[in-house]
Short mmCIF file of C-alpha atoms in Angstrom, two decimals:
data_model
loop_
_atom_site.label_atom_id
_atom_site.label_comp_id
_atom_site.label_asym_id
_atom_site.label_seq_id
_atom_site.Cartn_x
_atom_site.Cartn_y
_atom_site.Cartn_z
CA UNK C 1 -33.30 -57.29 -79.36
CA UNK C 2 -35.06 -58.14 -76.08
CA UNK C 3 -31.63 -58.67 -74.45
CA UNK C 4 -30.25 -55.39 -75.67
CA UNK C 5 -33.48 -53.52 -74.62
CA UNK C 6 -33.24 -54.97 -70.99
CA UNK C 7 -29.52 -54.12 -70.65
CA UNK C 8 -30.12 -50.65 -71.94
CA UNK C 9 -32.81 -50.05 -69.39
CA UNK C 10 -30.59 -51.04 -66.34
CA UNK C 11 -28.68 -48.06 -64.51
CA UNK C 12 -24.82 -48.34 -64.17
CA UNK C 13 -23.12 -49.12 -60.87
CA UNK C 14 -22.02 -45.53 -60.54
CA UNK C 15 -25.28 -44.38 -61.05
CA UNK C 16 -26.84 -46.66 -58.43
CA UNK C 17 -24.15 -45.69 -55.85
CA UNK C 18 -24.63 -41.96 -56.58
CA UNK C 19 -28.31 -42.42 -56.04
CA UNK C 20 -28.08 -44.40 -52.94
CA UNK C 21 -25.68 -41.76 -51.36
CA UNK C 22 -27.89 -38.90 -52.36
CA UNK C 23 -31.10 -40.61 -50.96
CA UNK C 24 -29.23 -41.33 -47.67
CA UNK C 25 -28.08 -37.66 -47.33
CA UNK C 26 -31.55 -36.44 -48.08
CA UNK C 27 -33.07 -38.55 -45.34
CA UNK C 28 -31.04 -40.32 -42.62
CA UNK C 29 -27.77 -38.28 -43.21
CA UNK C 30 -29.72 -34.96 -43.06
CA UNK C 31 -31.15 -36.14 -39.81
CA UNK C 32 -27.84 -37.12 -38.40
CA UNK C 33 -26.31 -33.76 -39.32
CA UNK C 34 -29.07 -31.96 -37.56
CA UNK C 35 -28.76 -34.07 -34.44
CA UNK C 36 -25.01 -33.46 -34.28
CA UNK C 37 -25.55 -29.84 -34.90
CA UNK C 38 -27.97 -29.66 -31.96
CA UNK C 39 -25.65 -31.47 -29.66
CA UNK C 40 -22.66 -29.19 -30.65
CA UNK C 41 -24.83 -26.01 -30.19
CA UNK C 42 -26.08 -27.17 -26.74
CA UNK C 43 -22.55 -28.10 -25.50
CA UNK C 44 -20.77 -24.91 -26.59
CA UNK C 45 -23.66 -22.70 -25.36
CA UNK C 46 -23.57 -24.39 -21.87
CA UNK C 47 -19.70 -23.98 -21.90
CA UNK C 48 -20.13 -20.41 -22.80
CA UNK C 49 -22.69 -19.98 -19.88
CA UNK C 50 -20.33 -21.78 -17.58
CA UNK C 51 -17.38 -19.26 -18.40
CA UNK C 52 -19.59 -16.30 -17.98
CA UNK C 53 -20.71 -17.80 -14.55
CA UNK C 54 -16.83 -18.19 -13.50
CA UNK C 55 -16.04 -14.57 -14.88
CA UNK C 56 -18.92 -12.62 -13.36
CA UNK C 57 -20.47 -14.50 -10.40
CA UNK C 58 -19.62 -13.29 -7.05
CA UNK C 59 -19.93 -16.70 -5.71
CA UNK C 60 -17.00 -17.81 -7.99
CA UNK C 61 -15.02 -14.90 -7.18
CA UNK C 62 -14.52 -16.04 -3.57
CA UNK C 63 -12.16 -18.64 -4.77
CA UNK C 64 -12.37 -22.49 -5.63
CA UNK C 65 -14.34 -23.48 -2.31
CA UNK C 66 -16.08 -26.88 -1.97
CA UNK C 67 -19.39 -25.29 -3.07
CA UNK C 68 -17.75 -24.01 -6.23
CA UNK C 69 -16.22 -27.24 -7.20
CA UNK C 70 -19.34 -29.21 -6.35
CA UNK C 71 -21.19 -26.68 -8.70
CA UNK C 72 -18.57 -27.47 -11.47
CA UNK C 73 -19.11 -31.20 -11.17
CA UNK C 74 -22.87 -31.00 -11.38
CA UNK C 75 -22.75 -28.42 -14.09
CA UNK C 76 -20.41 -30.94 -15.95
CA UNK C 77 -22.99 -33.85 -15.60
CA UNK C 78 -25.79 -31.60 -16.48
CA UNK C 79 -24.07 -30.48 -19.68
CA UNK C 80 -23.29 -34.11 -20.71
CA UNK C 81 -27.08 -34.99 -20.18
CA UNK C 82 -28.38 -32.07 -22.06
CA UNK C 83 -26.10 -32.54 -24.84
CA UNK C 84 -27.11 -36.12 -25.38
CA UNK C 85 -30.74 -35.21 -24.88
CA UNK C 86 -30.45 -32.55 -27.53
CA UNK C 87 -29.59 -35.37 -30.03
CA UNK C 88 -32.29 -37.44 -29.03
CA UNK C 89 -34.84 -34.64 -29.18
CA UNK C 90 -33.82 -33.75 -32.70
CA UNK C 91 -34.46 -37.37 -33.91
CA UNK C 92 -37.89 -37.30 -32.01
CA UNK C 93 -38.79 -33.91 -33.65
CA UNK C 94 -37.92 -35.26 -37.06
CA UNK C 95 -39.85 -38.44 -36.61
CA UNK C 96 -36.94 -40.54 -37.41
CA UNK C 97 -37.79 -43.61 -34.98
CA UNK C 98 -35.04 -45.80 -36.48
CA UNK C 99 -32.26 -43.35 -35.68
CA UNK C 100 -33.83 -42.73 -32.20
CA UNK C 101 -34.19 -46.32 -31.24
CA UNK C 102 -30.66 -47.01 -32.46
CA UNK C 103 -29.27 -44.07 -30.30
CA UNK C 104 -31.11 -45.44 -27.34
CA UNK C 105 -29.45 -48.86 -28.07
CA UNK C 106 -26.09 -47.26 -28.41
CA UNK C 107 -26.35 -45.23 -25.04
CA UNK C 108 -27.45 -48.38 -23.31
CA UNK C 109 -24.56 -50.35 -24.63
CA UNK C 110 -22.13 -47.67 -23.72
CA UNK C 111 -23.71 -47.58 -20.23
CA UNK C 112 -23.15 -51.32 -19.75
CA UNK C 113 -19.64 -51.27 -21.26
CA UNK C 114 -18.63 -48.44 -18.75
CA UNK C 115 -19.73 -50.28 -15.56
CA UNK C 116 -16.04 -51.24 -14.96
CA UNK C 117 -15.08 -47.51 -15.37
CA UNK C 118 -17.34 -46.31 -12.58
CA UNK C 119 -14.61 -46.61 -9.82
CA UNK C 120 -12.14 -44.48 -12.03
CA UNK C 121 -14.84 -41.83 -12.48
CA UNK C 122 -15.46 -41.65 -8.86
CA UNK C 123 -11.71 -40.93 -8.29
CA UNK C 124 -11.96 -38.31 -10.88
CA UNK C 125 -14.96 -36.74 -9.25
CA UNK C 126 -13.16 -36.69 -5.92
CA UNK C 127 -10.01 -34.98 -7.54
CA UNK C 128 -12.49 -32.39 -9.08
CA UNK C 129 -13.95 -31.73 -5.58
CA UNK C 130 -10.35 -31.41 -4.22
CA UNK C 131 -10.97 -34.34 -1.91
CA UNK C 132 -8.51 -36.82 -3.63
CA UNK C 133 -4.68 -37.62 -2.93
CA UNK C 134 -3.88 -34.53 -5.39
CA UNK C 135 -5.10 -31.18 -4.12
CA UNK C 136 -4.66 -27.63 -5.65
CA UNK C 137 -1.82 -25.43 -4.53
CA UNK C 138 0.16 -28.48 -3.35
CA UNK C 139 3.30 -30.09 -4.82
CA UNK C 140 3.52 -33.36 -6.79
CA UNK C 141 6.30 -35.25 -8.79
CA UNK C 142 5.37 -36.11 -12.32
CA UNK C 143 7.81 -37.79 -14.66
CA UNK C 144 10.61 -37.27 -12.06
CA UNK C 145 10.06 -33.43 -11.95
CA UNK C 146 8.31 -31.47 -9.29
CA UNK C 147 5.14 -29.46 -10.12
CA UNK C 148 2.67 -27.10 -8.42
CA UNK C 149 -0.95 -28.13 -8.98
CA UNK C 150 -2.63 -24.80 -9.95
CA UNK C 151 -6.02 -26.12 -11.20
CA UNK C 152 -7.86 -29.40 -11.05
CA UNK C 153 -10.32 -29.86 -13.94
CA UNK C 154 -10.98 -32.20 -16.81
CA UNK C 155 -7.65 -30.76 -18.04
CA UNK C 156 -5.61 -29.82 -15.07
CA UNK C 157 -2.90 -27.20 -15.04
CA UNK C 158 0.61 -27.98 -13.47
CA UNK C 159 3.30 -25.23 -13.22
CA UNK C 160 6.99 -25.15 -12.32
CA UNK C 161 8.18 -21.47 -12.18
CA UNK C 162 11.84 -22.78 -12.38
CA UNK C 163 11.64 -23.97 -15.87
CA UNK C 164 11.17 -22.28 -19.30
CA UNK C 165 7.59 -22.94 -20.55
CA UNK C 166 6.97 -24.67 -17.19
CA UNK C 167 3.31 -25.47 -17.63
CA UNK C 168 1.53 -28.72 -18.32
CA UNK C 169 -2.08 -29.52 -19.26
CA UNK C 170 -2.88 -33.07 -18.08
CA UNK C 171 -6.08 -34.83 -18.40
CA UNK C 172 -7.60 -35.70 -14.87
CA UNK C 173 -7.18 -39.43 -15.24
CA UNK C 174 -3.42 -39.13 -15.29
CA UNK C 175 -3.28 -37.68 -11.83
CA UNK C 176 -5.10 -40.55 -10.23
CA UNK C 177 -2.03 -42.61 -9.34
CA UNK C 178 -0.17 -39.59 -8.12
CA UNK C 179 -0.31 -37.67 -4.66
CA UNK C 180 0.64 -34.20 -3.57
CA UNK C 181 1.79 -32.55 -0.50
CA UNK C 182 2.03 -29.15 0.97
CA UNK C 183 5.22 -27.20 0.50
CA UNK C 184 7.09 -24.43 2.13
CA UNK C 185 7.20 -20.99 0.67
CA UNK C 186 10.90 -21.04 -0.25
CA UNK C 187 11.12 -24.52 -1.22
CA UNK C 188 12.93 -24.84 -4.55
CA UNK C 189 11.22 -26.44 -7.65
CA UNK C 190 14.48 -27.33 -9.29
CA UNK C 191 18.11 -27.79 -8.27
CA UNK C 192 19.42 -24.76 -10.41
CA UNK C 193 18.52 -21.72 -12.53
CA UNK C 194 19.67 -20.72 -15.84
CA UNK C 195 23.25 -19.43 -15.68
CA UNK C 196 24.22 -21.59 -12.77
CA UNK C 197 27.41 -23.60 -12.97
CA UNK C 198 26.97 -27.20 -12.02
CA UNK C 199 29.17 -30.36 -11.27
CA UNK C 200 27.09 -33.46 -12.01
CA UNK C 201 27.72 -37.09 -10.66
CA UNK C 202 29.26 -38.23 -14.09
CA UNK C 203 31.82 -35.55 -13.86
CA UNK C 204 30.16 -33.12 -16.10
CA UNK C 205 30.99 -29.61 -15.33
CA UNK C 206 29.18 -26.57 -17.14
CA UNK C 207 26.71 -23.79 -17.06
CA UNK C 208 23.02 -24.17 -17.47
CA UNK C 209 21.82 -22.35 -20.67
CA UNK C 210 18.34 -23.88 -20.92
CA UNK C 211 15.98 -25.95 -18.68
CA UNK C 212 12.49 -26.85 -19.90
CA UNK C 213 10.10 -29.66 -18.77
CA UNK C 214 11.67 -31.96 -21.46
CA UNK C 215 15.50 -30.85 -21.75
CA UNK C 216 18.25 -29.30 -19.66
CA UNK C 217 21.27 -28.11 -21.74
CA UNK C 218 24.61 -27.25 -20.27
CA UNK C 219 27.45 -25.44 -22.16
CA UNK C 220 30.77 -27.02 -21.24
CA UNK C 221 34.36 -25.53 -21.27
CA UNK C 222 35.11 -25.21 -24.98
CA UNK C 223 31.73 -24.27 -25.90
CA UNK C 224 30.33 -27.77 -26.68
CA UNK C 225 26.73 -28.27 -25.51
CA UNK C 226 25.64 -31.39 -23.52
CA UNK C 227 21.74 -32.30 -23.32
CA UNK C 228 20.02 -34.19 -20.63
CA UNK C 229 16.25 -35.23 -20.40
CA UNK C 230 15.06 -33.51 -17.30
CA UNK C 231 14.25 -36.51 -15.19
CA UNK C 232 17.99 -37.92 -16.03
CA UNK C 233 19.38 -34.57 -15.16
CA UNK C 234 17.85 -34.63 -11.75
CA UNK C 235 19.07 -38.25 -11.38
CA UNK C 236 22.66 -36.85 -11.77
CA UNK C 237 22.45 -35.20 -8.30
CA UNK C 238 23.75 -31.79 -9.58
CA UNK C 239 26.00 -29.98 -7.24
CA UNK C 240 25.33 -26.25 -7.68
CA UNK C 241 28.62 -24.42 -7.42
CA UNK C 242 26.95 -21.06 -8.06
CA UNK C 243 25.59 -20.93 -4.59
CA UNK C 244 29.22 -21.57 -3.16
CA UNK C 245 31.51 -24.47 -3.08
CA UNK C 246 34.43 -26.09 -1.44
CA UNK C 247 37.59 -27.60 -2.89
CA UNK C 248 39.24 -30.13 -0.60
CA UNK C 249 42.56 -32.07 -1.39
CA UNK C 250 45.24 -34.05 0.35
CA UNK C 251 48.84 -33.11 0.17
CA UNK C 252 51.72 -35.33 1.32
CA UNK C 253 55.10 -34.20 2.98
CA UNK C 254 58.07 -36.55 3.54
CA UNK C 255 58.57 -38.08 7.00
CA UNK C 256 61.84 -36.16 7.24
CA UNK C 257 59.73 -33.10 8.20
CA UNK C 258 57.81 -35.05 11.03
CA UNK C 259 59.01 -32.39 13.72
CA UNK C 260 57.11 -29.51 12.07
CA UNK C 261 54.37 -31.46 10.21
CA UNK C 262 51.64 -30.57 12.79
CA UNK C 263 52.42 -26.96 13.45
CA UNK C 264 54.78 -24.99 11.09
CA UNK C 265 53.94 -26.57 7.82
CA UNK C 266 50.09 -26.18 8.11
CA UNK C 267 50.55 -22.60 9.17
CA UNK C 268 52.76 -21.62 6.18
CA UNK C 269 50.78 -23.70 3.78
CA UNK C 270 47.58 -21.78 4.74
CA UNK C 271 49.39 -18.43 4.44
CA UNK C 272 50.68 -19.05 0.93
CA UNK C 273 47.37 -20.57 -0.16
CA UNK C 274 45.40 -17.59 1.06
CA UNK C 275 47.74 -15.00 -0.70
CA UNK C 276 47.87 -17.06 -3.92
CA UNK C 277 44.21 -17.70 -4.34
CA UNK C 278 43.49 -13.96 -3.39
CA UNK C 279 45.65 -12.83 -6.17
CA UNK C 280 44.32 -15.47 -8.60
CA UNK C 281 40.50 -15.23 -8.05
CA UNK C 282 40.19 -12.07 -5.99
CA UNK C 283 39.80 -11.81 -2.35
CA UNK C 284 36.14 -11.24 -2.28
CA UNK C 285 35.75 -14.72 -4.00
CA UNK C 286 37.73 -16.63 -1.41
CA UNK C 287 35.80 -17.05 1.71
CA UNK C 288 38.01 -19.40 3.66
CA UNK C 289 41.32 -21.37 3.48
CA UNK C 290 42.34 -24.07 5.93
CA UNK C 291 45.35 -26.47 6.21
CA UNK C 292 45.34 -29.20 8.90
CA UNK C 293 47.45 -32.36 9.54
CA UNK C 294 45.37 -35.24 8.44
CA UNK C 295 47.01 -38.48 8.72
CA UNK C 296 50.30 -40.25 8.76
CA UNK C 297 50.05 -42.65 5.71
CA UNK C 298 52.35 -45.28 4.56
CA UNK C 299 54.79 -43.01 2.75
CA UNK C 300 53.88 -39.44 3.67
CA UNK C 301 52.46 -37.07 6.16
CA UNK C 302 49.12 -35.96 4.76
CA UNK C 303 47.79 -32.42 5.05
CA UNK C 304 44.09 -31.78 4.44
CA UNK C 305 43.76 -28.61 2.35
CA UNK C 306 40.45 -26.99 1.88
CA UNK C 307 39.44 -23.76 0.38
CA UNK C 308 35.83 -22.28 0.48
CA UNK C 309 34.72 -19.97 -2.50
CA UNK C 310 31.68 -17.78 -3.17
CA UNK C 311 29.50 -18.75 -6.08
CA UNK C 312 30.95 -15.90 -8.25
CA UNK C 313 34.04 -18.29 -8.71
CA UNK C 314 32.22 -21.14 -9.81
CA UNK C 315 33.36 -20.76 -13.31
CA UNK C 316 36.83 -21.12 -12.27
CA UNK C 317 36.24 -24.37 -10.29
CA UNK C 318 38.77 -26.52 -12.11
CA UNK C 319 41.29 -23.71 -12.13
CA UNK C 320 41.04 -23.29 -8.42
CA UNK C 321 41.49 -26.99 -7.89
CA UNK C 322 44.78 -27.12 -10.06
CA UNK C 323 45.94 -23.68 -8.36
CA UNK C 324 45.96 -25.38 -4.95
CA UNK C 325 48.17 -28.14 -5.93
CA UNK C 326 50.39 -25.86 -7.74
CA UNK C 327 50.73 -23.48 -4.78
CA UNK C 328 51.48 -26.25 -2.46
CA UNK C 329 54.30 -27.46 -4.70
CA UNK C 330 55.73 -24.00 -4.95
CA UNK C 331 55.69 -23.66 -1.08
CA UNK C 332 57.55 -26.95 -0.78
CA UNK C 333 60.15 -25.76 -3.31
CA UNK C 334 60.57 -22.37 -1.40
CA UNK C 335 61.02 -24.03 1.91
CA UNK C 336 62.94 -27.15 0.83
CA UNK C 337 60.24 -29.70 1.91
CA UNK C 338 60.48 -33.11 0.18
CA UNK C 339 57.34 -34.41 -1.48
CA UNK C 340 57.56 -38.14 -1.21
CA UNK C 341 56.45 -40.72 -4.00
CA UNK C 342 54.54 -43.80 -3.33
CA UNK C 343 56.95 -46.60 -2.35
CA UNK C 344 56.36 -50.19 -3.56
CA UNK C 345 58.16 -52.96 -1.81
CA UNK C 346 58.53 -56.12 -3.92
CA UNK C 347 59.29 -59.37 -2.17
CA UNK C 348 61.11 -61.87 -4.29
CA UNK C 349 59.79 -65.47 -3.83
CA UNK C 350 62.30 -68.21 -3.01
CA UNK C 351 63.76 -70.17 -5.88
CA UNK C 352 61.71 -73.17 -6.89
CA UNK C 353 63.59 -76.54 -6.41
CA UNK C 354 62.31 -79.06 -8.94
CA UNK C 355 61.62 -82.55 -7.54
CA UNK C 356 63.94 -85.22 -8.64
#
């Protein structure tokens, strides 16, 4: 009976835990919540005051001068100290000396642990004062893409006007290893624009339909779409045909026409190519056509054929290349000029005589 009476008087584990949690939130937990609320209110009030100063102060309207940047750095440091002080003041006002002492120990530990980050913090302060290697209104390269530095702050703002959604927000620490430079007014921020026709180093030919900070998409002939990361796309050294382009080829004539190879043949080929390309693409798109004797190769007399086109003919780049060869062959057929083929001379080795 005594054992049963003792067991009946003990609380269950759930009751014990519930009581402990309730007691914590009624004492220490409540104090922690009040301290965190004080810190949050102090921080947001000071941030609101800073935004009001930026918006209405005539001092800030003059631009981001050194004095304005120095004010921002001092204000940021003051905001940090006052926010921490609000939490300590809350513990002090509530008389919770245990949490007050624990907070002081925690701050001392953080200060000791951050001694190795002091050089990094000093570099960030230089950047915020616009005295570091990265400066506002200059140009830098980040992840292989050029950007303009619009604002240096805890979260800096980079823009690229040539890209869709061309704006990045980066923490200041990510800019420490970078450097910027002044740039010319008309200096492009990307090799192309949406709608331009391009020829890439891997042979890809297509029209740009989208270019963002992450992706560049080209629609190829036949309507298939090819996607590149933006850094890989720039690494393809794109040739922008929409700004004008040249098609240059070599066409060979047989040695039996040697007497007219340097005078009559280039003149006739140029005339026929000019007429044919004007009819095919339009005279306003053909800028220049030229044919010159290039060299005397092993099996032919080679002519250098070149044609310059305006950017409006960029979509017909492959068509123009094939048309030049076709017009050259048609001209040869018209005038009876022989087109040679590559001659390969085979030398037969002497018969092998076996040793006796």
